[in-house]
Tab-separated table of N, CA, C and O and ligand atoms in Angstrom:
chain	number	residue	atom	x	y	z
A	14	MET	N	9.948	-16.603	13.254
A	14	MET	CA	9.485	-15.379	12.611
A	14	MET	C	9.102	-14.347	13.681
A	14	MET	O	8.288	-14.610	14.543
A	15	ALA	N	9.700	-13.179	13.580
A	15	ALA	CA	9.467	-12.180	14.606
A	15	ALA	C	8.098	-11.508	14.474
A	15	ALA	O	7.433	-11.256	15.451
A	16	ASN	N	7.692	-11.217	13.248
A	16	ASN	CA	6.444	-10.499	13.063
A	16	ASN	C	5.451	-11.350	12.297
A	16	ASN	O	5.688	-11.709	11.161
A	17	SER	N	4.312	-11.670	12.932
A	17	SER	CA	3.345	-12.461	12.199
A	17	SER	C	2.272	-11.570	11.584
A	17	SER	O	1.522	-12.014	10.742
A	18	ASN	N	2.195	-10.333	11.998
A	18	ASN	CA	1.233	-9.417	11.408
A	18	ASN	C	1.938	-8.170	10.922
A	18	ASN	O	2.640	-7.520	11.686
A	19	ILE	N	1.715	-7.874	9.673
A	19	ILE	CA	2.302	-6.658	9.123
A	19	ILE	C	1.182	-5.888	8.432
A	19	ILE	O	0.403	-6.462	7.657
A	20	GLY	N	1.087	-4.626	8.747
A	20	GLY	CA	0.059	-3.805	8.129
A	20	GLY	C	0.526	-3.288	6.785
A	20	GLY	O	1.681	-2.898	6.627
A	21	VAL	N	-0.367	-3.320	5.822
A	21	VAL	CA	-0.067	-2.702	4.527
A	21	VAL	C	-1.162	-1.664	4.303
A	21	VAL	O	-2.349	-1.994	4.283
A	22	LEU	N	-0.758	-0.429	4.201
A	22	LEU	CA	-1.726	0.653	4.125
A	22	LEU	C	-1.554	1.406	2.808
A	22	LEU	O	-0.502	1.982	2.543
A	23	SER	N	-2.583	1.356	2.002
A	23	SER	CA	-2.525	2.017	0.693
A	23	SER	C	-3.114	3.415	0.774
A	23	SER	O	-4.048	3.660	1.536
A	24	CYS	N	-2.602	4.311	-0.055
A	24	CYS	CA	-3.253	5.613	-0.182
A	24	CYS	C	-4.610	5.377	-0.835
A	24	CYS	O	-4.856	4.311	-1.402
A	25	SER	N	-5.484	6.366	-0.742
A	25	SER	CA	-6.811	6.133	-1.306
A	25	SER	C	-6.951	6.844	-2.638
A	25	SER	O	-8.053	7.115	-3.069
A	26	GLY	N	-5.841	7.164	-3.284
A	26	GLY	CA	-5.854	7.937	-4.531
A	26	GLY	C	-6.905	7.490	-5.531
A	26	GLY	O	-6.837	6.387	-6.071
A	27	GLU	N	-7.857	8.345	-5.753
A	27	GLU	CA	-8.947	8.015	-6.675
A	27	GLU	C	-8.779	8.766	-7.986
A	27	GLU	O	-9.587	8.635	-8.887
A	28	GLU	N	-7.733	9.575	-8.075
A	28	GLU	CA	-7.660	10.461	-9.239
A	28	GLU	C	-6.609	10.069	-10.249
A	28	GLU	O	-6.447	10.727	-11.261
A	29	CYS	N	-5.861	9.036	-9.941
A	29	CYS	CA	-4.817	8.661	-10.895
A	29	CYS	C	-4.560	7.157	-10.816
A	29	CYS	O	-4.916	6.502	-9.836
A	30	LEU	N	-3.928	6.664	-11.853
A	30	LEU	CA	-3.654	5.233	-11.935
A	30	LEU	C	-2.788	4.745	-10.766
A	30	LEU	O	-2.961	3.629	-10.278
A	31	GLY	N	-1.863	5.584	-10.308
A	31	GLY	CA	-0.992	5.190	-9.198
A	31	GLY	C	-1.785	4.786	-7.963
A	31	GLY	O	-1.460	3.805	-7.287
A	32	GLY	N	-2.849	5.532	-7.670
A	32	GLY	CA	-3.685	5.202	-6.512
A	32	GLY	C	-4.404	3.877	-6.715
A	32	GLY	O	-4.492	3.045	-5.807
A	33	THR	N	-4.914	3.674	-7.919
A	33	THR	CA	-5.609	2.415	-8.232
A	33	THR	C	-4.646	1.238	-8.095
A	33	THR	O	-4.973	0.210	-7.499
A	34	ILE	N	-3.450	1.411	-8.631
A	34	ILE	CA	-2.458	0.330	-8.548
A	34	ILE	C	-2.074	0.074	-7.088
A	34	ILE	O	-1.930	-1.074	-6.661
A	35	SER	N	-1.932	1.132	-6.311
A	35	SER	CA	-1.609	0.967	-4.881
A	35	SER	C	-2.655	0.100	-4.195
A	35	SER	O	-2.329	-0.826	-3.453
A	36	ARG	N	-3.909	0.411	-4.456
A	36	ARG	CA	-4.985	-0.324	-3.783
A	36	ARG	C	-5.032	-1.779	-4.242
A	36	ARG	O	-5.197	-2.697	-3.446
A	37	LEU	N	-4.889	-1.982	-5.570
A	37	LEU	CA	-4.965	-3.356	-6.075
A	37	LEU	C	-3.776	-4.194	-5.598
A	37	LEU	O	-3.929	-5.381	-5.273
A	38	ALA	N	-2.602	-3.593	-5.549
A	38	ALA	CA	-1.414	-4.338	-5.090
A	38	ALA	C	-1.559	-4.684	-3.605
A	38	ALA	O	-1.191	-5.781	-3.161
A	39	THR	N	-2.131	-3.779	-2.845
A	39	THR	CA	-2.358	-4.034	-1.417
A	39	THR	C	-3.363	-5.170	-1.228
A	39	THR	O	-3.171	-6.072	-0.411
A	40	ARG	N	-4.419	-5.154	-2.041
A	40	ARG	CA	-5.417	-6.246	-1.969
A	40	ARG	C	-4.788	-7.587	-2.316
A	40	ARG	O	-5.102	-8.617	-1.746
A	41	LYS	N	-3.890	-7.551	-3.269
A	41	LYS	CA	-3.231	-8.789	-3.684
A	41	LYS	C	-2.386	-9.370	-2.540
A	41	LYS	O	-2.309	-10.571	-2.370
A	42	MET	N	-1.780	-8.505	-1.758
A	42	MET	CA	-1.028	-8.963	-0.584
A	42	MET	C	-1.979	-9.674	0.372
A	42	MET	O	-1.687	-10.749	0.885
A	43	LEU	N	-3.117	-9.045	0.600
A	43	LEU	CA	-4.088	-9.547	1.575
A	43	LEU	C	-4.751	-10.845	1.106
A	43	LEU	O	-4.972	-11.765	1.892
A	44	GLU	N	-5.055	-10.908	-0.176
A	44	GLU	CA	-5.837	-12.049	-0.667
A	44	GLU	C	-5.007	-13.189	-1.237
A	44	GLU	O	-5.462	-14.309	-1.311
A	45	GLU	N	-3.783	-12.882	-1.689
A	45	GLU	CA	-3.000	-13.937	-2.343
A	45	GLU	C	-1.591	-14.086	-1.796
A	45	GLU	O	-1.198	-15.146	-1.359
A	46	LEU	N	-0.819	-13.005	-1.877
A	46	LEU	CA	0.632	-13.166	-1.738
A	46	LEU	C	1.104	-13.445	-0.312
A	46	LEU	O	1.996	-14.246	-0.104
A	47	ARG	N	0.530	-12.761	0.654
A	47	ARG	CA	0.923	-12.999	2.056
A	47	ARG	C	-0.355	-12.984	2.889
A	47	ARG	O	-0.468	-12.280	3.871
A	48	LYS	N	-1.301	-13.809	2.471
A	48	LYS	CA	-2.653	-13.610	2.994
A	48	LYS	C	-2.833	-13.878	4.485
A	48	LYS	O	-3.711	-13.294	5.094
A	49	ASP	N	-2.035	-14.745	5.075
A	49	ASP	CA	-2.255	-14.966	6.506
A	49	ASP	C	-1.452	-14.025	7.398
A	49	ASP	O	-1.558	-14.082	8.612
A	50	GLN	N	-0.657	-13.212	6.785
A	50	GLN	CA	0.195	-12.331	7.594
A	50	GLN	C	-0.091	-10.848	7.391
A	50	GLN	O	0.418	-10.010	8.116
A	51	THR	N	-0.874	-10.565	6.353
A	51	THR	CA	-1.110	-9.154	6.035
A	51	THR	C	-2.392	-8.647	6.688
A	51	THR	O	-3.422	-9.309	6.654
A	52	VAL	N	-2.275	-7.479	7.253
A	52	VAL	CA	-3.458	-6.797	7.769
A	52	VAL	C	-3.554	-5.503	6.976
A	52	VAL	O	-2.556	-4.783	6.861
A	53	THR	N	-4.708	-5.216	6.394
A	53	THR	CA	-4.774	-3.915	5.729
A	53	THR	C	-5.497	-2.938	6.623
A	53	THR	O	-6.354	-3.304	7.425
A	54	LEU	N	-5.131	-1.714	6.481
A	54	LEU	CA	-5.719	-0.664	7.296
A	54	LEU	C	-6.437	0.290	6.352
A	54	LEU	O	-5.965	0.560	5.262
A	55	CYS	N	-7.551	0.771	6.813
A	55	CYS	CA	-8.351	1.653	5.959
A	55	CYS	C	-7.900	3.102	6.174
A	55	CYS	O	-8.065	3.650	7.267
A	56	LEU	N	-7.347	3.715	5.139
A	56	LEU	CA	-6.802	5.071	5.303
A	56	LEU	C	-7.870	6.102	5.694
A	56	LEU	O	-7.648	6.877	6.623
A	57	PRO	N	-9.040	6.109	5.029
A	57	PRO	CA	-10.040	7.100	5.447
A	57	PRO	C	-10.449	6.944	6.918
A	57	PRO	O	-10.567	7.924	7.655
A	58	LEU	N	-10.599	5.689	7.362
A	58	LEU	CA	-10.969	5.470	8.762
A	58	LEU	C	-9.831	5.928	9.680
A	58	LEU	O	-10.031	6.558	10.713
A	59	TYR	N	-8.647	5.605	9.242
A	59	TYR	CA	-7.443	6.000	9.978
A	59	TYR	C	-7.419	7.518	10.179
A	59	TYR	O	-7.178	8.028	11.266
A	60	LEU	N	-7.718	8.227	9.092
A	60	LEU	CA	-7.661	9.693	9.140
A	60	LEU	C	-8.768	10.288	9.988
A	60	LEU	O	-8.610	11.341	10.587
A	61	THR	N	-9.912	9.579	10.043
A	61	THR	CA	-11.007	10.139	10.830
A	61	THR	C	-10.958	9.679	12.284
A	61	THR	O	-11.905	9.854	13.033
A	62	GLY	N	-9.860	9.076	12.660
A	62	GLY	CA	-9.668	8.783	14.079
A	62	GLY	C	-9.897	7.341	14.469
A	62	GLY	O	-10.163	7.063	15.638
A	63	GLY	N	-9.844	6.409	13.528
A	63	GLY	CA	-10.023	4.985	13.861
A	63	GLY	C	-8.990	4.531	14.887
A	63	GLY	O	-7.821	4.383	14.570
A	64	GLU	N	-9.455	4.341	16.114
A	64	GLU	CA	-8.528	4.031	17.210
A	64	GLU	C	-7.796	2.718	16.978
A	64	GLU	O	-6.601	2.600	17.228
A	65	GLU	N	-8.550	1.704	16.501
A	65	GLU	CA	-7.917	0.387	16.286
A	65	GLU	C	-6.819	0.474	15.257
A	65	GLU	O	-5.751	-0.101	15.404
A	66	GLU	N	-7.093	1.196	14.158
A	66	GLU	CA	-6.122	1.375	13.087
A	66	GLU	C	-4.851	2.038	13.617
A	66	GLU	O	-3.742	1.604	13.370
A	67	ARG	N	-5.059	3.098	14.375
A	67	ARG	CA	-3.897	3.853	14.863
A	67	ARG	C	-3.105	3.039	15.871
A	67	ARG	O	-1.881	3.078	15.901
A	68	ALA	N	-3.818	2.298	16.709
A	68	ALA	CA	-3.127	1.484	17.712
A	68	ALA	C	-2.335	0.379	17.027
A	68	ALA	O	-1.192	0.098	17.388
A	69	PHE	N	-2.935	-0.233	16.003
A	69	PHE	CA	-2.222	-1.300	15.286
A	69	PHE	C	-0.921	-0.753	14.713
A	69	PHE	O	0.150	-1.355	14.844
A	70	ALA	N	-1.016	0.396	14.073
A	70	ALA	CA	0.166	0.949	13.399
A	70	ALA	C	1.243	1.387	14.393
A	70	ALA	O	2.407	1.514	14.038
A	71	LYS	N	0.836	1.605	15.644
A	71	LYS	CA	1.847	1.941	16.664
A	71	LYS	C	2.587	0.701	17.098
A	71	LYS	O	3.748	0.726	17.435
A	72	GLU	N	1.875	-0.413	17.071
A	72	GLU	CA	2.413	-1.633	17.656
A	72	GLU	C	3.083	-2.573	16.658
A	72	GLU	O	4.001	-3.292	16.993
A	73	TYR	N	2.582	-2.577	15.440
A	73	TYR	CA	3.080	-3.521	14.427
A	73	TYR	C	3.772	-2.776	13.289
A	73	TYR	O	3.499	-1.600	13.064
A	74	PRO	N	4.615	-3.509	12.552
A	74	PRO	CA	5.242	-2.864	11.392
A	74	PRO	C	4.192	-2.518	10.337
A	74	PRO	O	3.238	-3.277	10.155
A	75	VAL	N	4.393	-1.406	9.685
A	75	VAL	CA	3.462	-0.996	8.618
A	75	VAL	C	4.261	-0.617	7.370
A	75	VAL	O	5.265	0.076	7.446
A	76	ILE	N	3.785	-1.139	6.247
A	76	ILE	CA	4.330	-0.732	4.954
A	76	ILE	C	3.279	0.159	4.310
A	76	ILE	O	2.113	-0.240	4.189
A	77	THR	N	3.659	1.353	3.929
A	77	THR	CA	2.694	2.201	3.231
A	77	THR	C	2.917	2.089	1.724
A	77	THR	O	4.042	1.915	1.254
A	78	VAL	N	1.830	2.164	0.978
A	78	VAL	CA	1.889	2.071	-0.482
A	78	VAL	C	1.211	3.322	-1.031
A	78	VAL	O	0.012	3.537	-0.819
A	79	ASP	N	1.991	4.154	-1.693
A	79	ASP	CA	1.463	5.422	-2.185
A	79	ASP	C	1.541	5.505	-3.699
A	79	ASP	O	2.507	5.043	-4.306
A	80	GLY	N	0.534	6.131	-4.275
A	80	GLY	CA	0.498	6.260	-5.727
A	80	GLY	C	1.531	7.224	-6.270
A	80	GLY	O	2.047	7.049	-7.366
A	81	CYS	N	1.815	8.271	-5.512
A	81	CYS	CA	2.752	9.272	-6.020
A	81	CYS	C	3.582	9.826	-4.871
A	81	CYS	O	3.368	9.477	-3.711
A	82	SER	N	4.491	10.726	-5.215
A	82	SER	CA	5.445	11.186	-4.203
A	82	SER	C	4.833	12.123	-3.162
A	82	SER	O	5.515	12.571	-2.246
A	83	LYS	N	3.537	12.396	-3.263
A	83	LYS	CA	2.901	13.156	-2.170
A	83	LYS	C	2.789	12.281	-0.915
A	83	LYS	O	2.633	12.783	0.191
A	84	CYS	N	2.854	10.974	-1.108
A	84	CYS	CA	2.938	10.020	0.015
A	84	CYS	C	1.888	10.249	1.099
A	84	CYS	O	2.224	10.346	2.294
A	85	CYS	N	0.625	10.320	0.706
A	85	CYS	CA	-0.443	10.575	1.681
A	85	CYS	C	-0.523	9.489	2.755
A	85	CYS	O	-0.711	9.792	3.943
A	86	ALA	N	-0.389	8.229	2.364
A	86	ALA	CA	-0.505	7.135	3.339
A	86	ALA	C	0.659	7.193	4.335
A	86	ALA	O	0.458	7.055	5.543
A	87	ARG	N	1.859	7.408	3.830
A	87	ARG	CA	3.007	7.457	4.750
A	87	ARG	C	2.897	8.660	5.694
A	87	ARG	O	3.100	8.533	6.893
A	88	ARG	N	2.531	9.796	5.133
A	88	ARG	CA	2.478	10.995	5.983
A	88	ARG	C	1.415	10.856	7.066
A	88	ARG	O	1.622	11.232	8.213
A	89	ALA	N	0.257	10.299	6.691
A	89	ALA	CA	-0.818	10.127	7.688
A	89	ALA	C	-0.372	9.158	8.771
A	89	ALA	O	-0.568	9.398	9.968
A	90	THR	N	0.265	8.065	8.360
A	90	THR	CA	0.684	7.067	9.357
A	90	THR	C	1.722	7.659	10.291
A	90	THR	O	1.661	7.472	11.509
A	91	GLU	N	2.657	8.410	9.718
A	91	GLU	CA	3.712	8.951	10.572
A	91	GLU	C	3.175	10.051	11.485
A	91	GLU	O	3.660	10.223	12.601
A	92	LYS	N	2.144	10.723	11.028
A	92	LYS	CA	1.559	11.765	11.880
A	92	LYS	C	0.878	11.165	13.108
A	92	LYS	O	1.011	11.661	14.217
A	93	TYR	N	0.150	10.057	12.895
A	93	TYR	CA	-0.649	9.537	14.008
A	93	TYR	C	-0.049	8.348	14.743
A	93	TYR	O	-0.429	8.065	15.862
A	94	SER	N	0.864	7.652	14.103
A	94	SER	CA	1.333	6.414	14.756
A	94	SER	C	2.845	6.260	14.810
A	94	SER	O	3.330	5.310	15.404
A	95	GLY	N	3.571	7.102	14.160
A	95	GLY	CA	5.032	6.960	14.197
A	95	GLY	C	5.586	6.420	12.894
A	95	GLY	O	4.858	6.175	11.935
A	96	LYS	N	6.878	6.228	12.905
A	96	LYS	CA	7.599	5.887	11.679
A	96	LYS	C	7.135	4.576	11.054
A	96	LYS	O	6.868	3.610	11.751
A	97	VAL	N	7.040	4.560	9.732
A	97	VAL	CA	6.655	3.312	9.056
A	97	VAL	C	7.902	2.462	8.825
A	97	VAL	O	9.026	2.955	8.823
A	98	SER	N	7.679	1.171	8.610
A	98	SER	CA	8.819	0.263	8.404
A	98	SER	C	9.332	0.320	6.967
A	98	SER	O	10.511	0.080	6.715
A	99	ALA	N	8.456	0.590	6.020
A	99	ALA	CA	8.881	0.704	4.625
A	99	ALA	C	7.826	1.471	3.834
A	99	ALA	O	6.657	1.514	4.222
A	100	THR	N	8.274	2.057	2.761
A	100	THR	CA	7.368	2.819	1.900
A	100	THR	C	7.536	2.353	0.459
A	100	THR	O	8.662	2.230	-0.013
A	101	VAL	N	6.437	2.104	-0.198
A	101	VAL	CA	6.485	1.771	-1.625
A	101	VAL	C	5.750	2.900	-2.350
A	101	VAL	O	4.628	3.256	-1.984
A	102	ILE	N	6.411	3.460	-3.347
A	102	ILE	CA	5.803	4.591	-4.080
A	102	ILE	C	5.678	4.197	-5.551
A	102	ILE	O	6.686	3.978	-6.246
A	103	VAL	N	4.442	4.099	-5.996
A	103	VAL	CA	4.193	3.588	-7.347
A	103	VAL	C	4.900	4.431	-8.410
A	103	VAL	O	5.503	3.902	-9.347
A	104	SER	N	4.880	5.747	-8.253
A	104	SER	CA	5.501	6.593	-9.292
A	104	SER	C	7.016	6.399	-9.352
A	104	SER	O	7.624	6.628	-10.387
A	105	HIS	N	7.626	5.966	-8.260
A	105	HIS	CA	9.061	5.698	-8.290
A	105	HIS	C	9.353	4.386	-9.012
A	105	HIS	O	10.426	4.210	-9.570
A	106	ILE	N	8.397	3.486	-8.994
A	106	ILE	CA	8.605	2.176	-9.630
A	106	ILE	C	8.225	2.237	-11.118
A	106	ILE	O	8.940	1.723	-11.972
A	107	LEU	N	7.101	2.896	-11.403
A	107	LEU	CA	6.582	2.860	-12.778
A	107	LEU	C	6.801	4.157	-13.542
A	107	LEU	O	6.538	4.214	-14.744
A	108	GLY	N	7.251	5.184	-12.840
A	108	GLY	CA	7.424	6.482	-13.496
A	108	GLY	C	6.182	7.345	-13.305
A	108	GLY	O	5.065	6.834	-13.184
A	109	GLU	N	6.410	8.661	-13.275
A	109	GLU	CA	5.301	9.593	-13.014
A	109	GLU	C	4.250	9.582	-14.119
A	109	GLU	O	3.069	9.692	-13.854
A	110	ASP	N	4.700	9.437	-15.370
A	110	ASP	CA	3.730	9.495	-16.479
A	110	ASP	C	2.660	8.436	-16.319
A	110	ASP	O	1.475	8.684	-16.553
A	111	ILE	N	3.109	7.265	-15.921
A	111	ILE	CA	2.152	6.164	-15.744
A	111	ILE	C	1.337	6.381	-14.472
A	111	ILE	O	0.106	6.308	-14.474
A	112	ALA	N	2.016	6.677	-13.379
A	112	ALA	CA	1.318	6.776	-12.088
A	112	ALA	C	0.289	7.906	-12.075
A	112	ALA	O	-0.748	7.796	-11.436
A	113	LEU	N	0.588	8.976	-12.785
A	113	LEU	CA	-0.328	10.124	-12.739
A	113	LEU	C	-1.361	10.113	-13.870
A	113	LEU	O	-2.160	11.032	-13.999
A	114	CYS	N	-1.355	9.053	-14.658
A	114	CYS	CA	-2.314	8.965	-15.758
A	114	CYS	C	-3.735	8.831	-15.206
A	114	CYS	O	-3.954	8.359	-14.102
A	115	LYS	N	-4.696	9.299	-15.959
A	115	LYS	CA	-6.053	9.443	-15.417
A	115	LYS	C	-6.933	8.189	-15.537
A	115	LYS	O	-8.121	8.242	-15.230
A	116	THR	N	-6.345	7.097	-15.994
A	116	THR	CA	-7.148	5.864	-16.018
A	116	THR	C	-7.261	5.369	-14.589
A	116	THR	O	-6.251	5.030	-13.972
A	117	VAL	N	-8.444	5.375	-14.034
A	117	VAL	CA	-8.531	5.030	-12.618
A	117	VAL	C	-9.406	3.828	-12.298
A	117	VAL	O	-9.182	3.146	-11.313
A	118	SER	N	-10.404	3.591	-13.132
A	118	SER	CA	-11.309	2.501	-12.784
A	118	SER	C	-10.664	1.158	-13.103
A	118	SER	O	-10.173	0.931	-14.205
A	119	SER	N	-10.697	0.253	-12.129
A	119	SER	CA	-10.088	-1.062	-12.357
A	119	SER	C	-10.856	-1.829	-13.441
A	119	SER	O	-10.358	-2.770	-14.020
A	120	LYS	N	-12.073	-1.368	-13.732
A	120	LYS	CA	-12.873	-1.972	-14.807
A	120	LYS	C	-12.177	-1.850	-16.160
A	120	LYS	O	-12.357	-2.670	-17.039
A	121	TYR	N	-11.411	-0.783	-16.328
A	121	TYR	CA	-10.819	-0.515	-17.638
A	121	TYR	C	-9.326	-0.807	-17.699
A	121	TYR	O	-8.653	-0.423	-18.638
A	122	LEU	N	-8.788	-1.463	-16.687
A	122	LEU	CA	-7.343	-1.712	-16.712
A	122	LEU	C	-6.987	-2.721	-17.801
A	122	LEU	O	-7.711	-3.688	-18.037
A	123	THR	N	-5.857	-2.477	-18.434
A	123	THR	CA	-5.385	-3.383	-19.477
A	123	THR	C	-4.541	-4.488	-18.832
A	123	THR	O	-4.146	-4.388	-17.662
A	124	GLU	N	-4.232	-5.487	-19.649
A	124	GLU	CA	-3.383	-6.566	-19.140
A	124	GLU	C	-2.032	-6.013	-18.681
A	124	GLU	O	-1.486	-6.416	-17.662
A	125	GLU	N	-1.544	-5.058	-19.464
A	125	GLU	CA	-0.250	-4.439	-19.128
A	125	GLU	C	-0.322	-3.727	-17.764
A	125	GLU	O	0.597	-3.798	-16.952
A	126	GLN	N	-1.439	-3.072	-17.509
A	126	GLN	CA	-1.587	-2.371	-16.226
A	126	GLN	C	-1.731	-3.364	-15.070
A	126	GLN	O	-1.253	-3.103	-13.967
A	127	TYR	N	-2.344	-4.514	-15.335
A	127	TYR	CA	-2.398	-5.537	-14.285
A	127	TYR	C	-0.999	-6.078	-13.985
A	127	TYR	O	-0.701	-6.429	-12.848
A	128	LYS	N	-0.148	-6.090	-15.009
A	128	LYS	CA	1.238	-6.518	-14.763
A	128	LYS	C	1.954	-5.490	-13.884
A	128	LYS	O	2.831	-5.823	-13.088
A	129	MET	N	1.576	-4.234	-14.043
A	129	MET	CA	2.157	-3.178	-13.189
A	129	MET	C	1.750	-3.412	-11.729
A	129	MET	O	2.529	-3.200	-10.812
A	130	VAL	N	0.507	-3.831	-11.544
A	130	VAL	CA	0.041	-4.157	-10.183
A	130	VAL	C	0.943	-5.252	-9.609
A	130	VAL	O	1.409	-5.168	-8.457
A	131	ASP	N	1.235	-6.271	-10.434
A	131	ASP	CA	2.091	-7.377	-9.967
A	131	ASP	C	3.484	-6.875	-9.603
A	131	ASP	O	4.090	-7.322	-8.631
A	132	LYS	N	3.985	-5.948	-10.404
A	132	LYS	CA	5.329	-5.419	-10.147
A	132	LYS	C	5.375	-4.658	-8.803
A	132	LYS	O	6.304	-4.814	-8.016
A	133	VAL	N	4.351	-3.872	-8.572
A	133	VAL	CA	4.294	-3.127	-7.300
A	133	VAL	C	4.105	-4.107	-6.137
A	133	VAL	O	4.757	-3.990	-5.087
A	134	ALA	N	3.251	-5.099	-6.343
A	134	ALA	CA	3.028	-6.096	-5.278
A	134	ALA	C	4.333	-6.838	-4.976
A	134	ALA	O	4.640	-7.126	-3.813
A	135	ALA	N	5.124	-7.109	-5.999
A	135	ALA	CA	6.408	-7.801	-5.781
A	135	ALA	C	7.339	-6.939	-4.938
A	135	ALA	O	8.080	-7.431	-4.082
A	136	GLU	N	7.267	-5.655	-5.157
A	136	GLU	CA	8.100	-4.725	-4.371
A	136	GLU	C	7.622	-4.711	-2.910
A	136	GLU	O	8.434	-4.692	-1.981
A	137	ILE	N	6.314	-4.730	-2.716
A	137	ILE	CA	5.788	-4.777	-1.335
A	137	ILE	C	6.276	-6.069	-0.672
A	137	ILE	O	6.723	-6.062	0.479
A	138	CYS	N	6.206	-7.174	-1.420
A	138	CYS	CA	6.650	-8.469	-0.877
A	138	CYS	C	8.105	-8.415	-0.420
A	138	CYS	O	8.460	-8.980	0.614
A	139	LYS	N	8.955	-7.753	-1.204
A	139	LYS	CA	10.374	-7.669	-0.839
A	139	LYS	C	10.530	-7.014	0.536
A	139	LYS	O	11.248	-7.504	1.397
A	140	HIS	N	9.846	-5.895	0.712
A	140	HIS	CA	9.922	-5.206	2.010
A	140	HIS	C	9.318	-6.076	3.107
A	140	HIS	O	9.842	-6.160	4.219
A	141	PHE	N	8.213	-6.698	2.773
A	141	PHE	CA	7.492	-7.550	3.728
A	141	PHE	C	8.423	-8.648	4.259
A	141	PHE	O	8.569	-8.857	5.461
A	142	ASP	N	9.076	-9.327	3.328
A	142	ASP	CA	9.917	-10.463	3.717
A	142	ASP	C	11.136	-10.010	4.517
A	142	ASP	O	11.602	-10.714	5.407
A	143	LYS	N	11.607	-8.834	4.177
A	143	LYS	CA	12.752	-8.298	4.934
A	143	LYS	C	12.324	-8.039	6.392
A	143	LYS	O	13.040	-8.354	7.323
A	144	ILE	N	11.139	-7.484	6.557
A	144	ILE	CA	10.650	-7.198	7.918
A	144	ILE	C	10.442	-8.510	8.678
A	144	ILE	O	10.837	-8.647	9.833
A	145	VAL	N	9.845	-9.484	8.009
A	145	VAL	CA	9.572	-10.777	8.654
A	145	VAL	C	10.877	-11.437	9.103
A	145	VAL	O	10.947	-12.052	10.167
A	146	SER	N	11.913	-11.287	8.306
A	146	SER	CA	13.165	-11.978	8.625
A	146	SER	C	13.962	-11.308	9.744
A	146	SER	O	14.946	-11.851	10.230
A	147	LYS	N	13.529	-10.124	10.168
A	147	LYS	CA	14.293	-9.424	11.222
A	147	LYS	C	14.133	-10.085	12.584
A	147	LYS	O	13.078	-10.570	12.910
B	206	SF4	S1	-0.255	9.613	-2.609
B	206	SF4	FE1	-0.699	10.583	-4.592
B	206	SF4	S2	-2.146	9.136	-5.555
B	206	SF4	FE2	-2.108	8.635	-3.380
B	206	SF4	S3	-3.829	9.804	-2.469
B	206	SF4	FE3	-1.953	11.030	-2.265
B	206	SF4	S4	-1.982	12.379	-4.073
B	206	SF4	FE4	-3.378	10.684	-4.510
């Protein structure tokens, strides 16, 4: 295996379901799906100059997970650390109507919305495994 550490960086979208799903799918990578290989990076810290975060993203592959096509996580990573290895955009997977919906608190997510988290996490896994196999 060429890469034992892969960063997964979620946007911090607090205003729409897409951001919530991005964060939950990223957590699922870290805690369940690829738990010994995933490193998550904190976007707010990254933006405020977190040296460790930026250095990691320069050195290791990073998958960004964004709630919508504004791609805040990808743009920030590419601005400070260079090209990302893959991008997952929730609105491209689930559609804009769902991603931009205003249900944001994970407290109120329905079973169906948790399945959406699984779908996005599965997409992250696909990219993850492709990077690992290189
Ligand atoms: S990518 Fe979209 S959902 Fe995520 S922080 Fe940016 S505007 Fe919000």
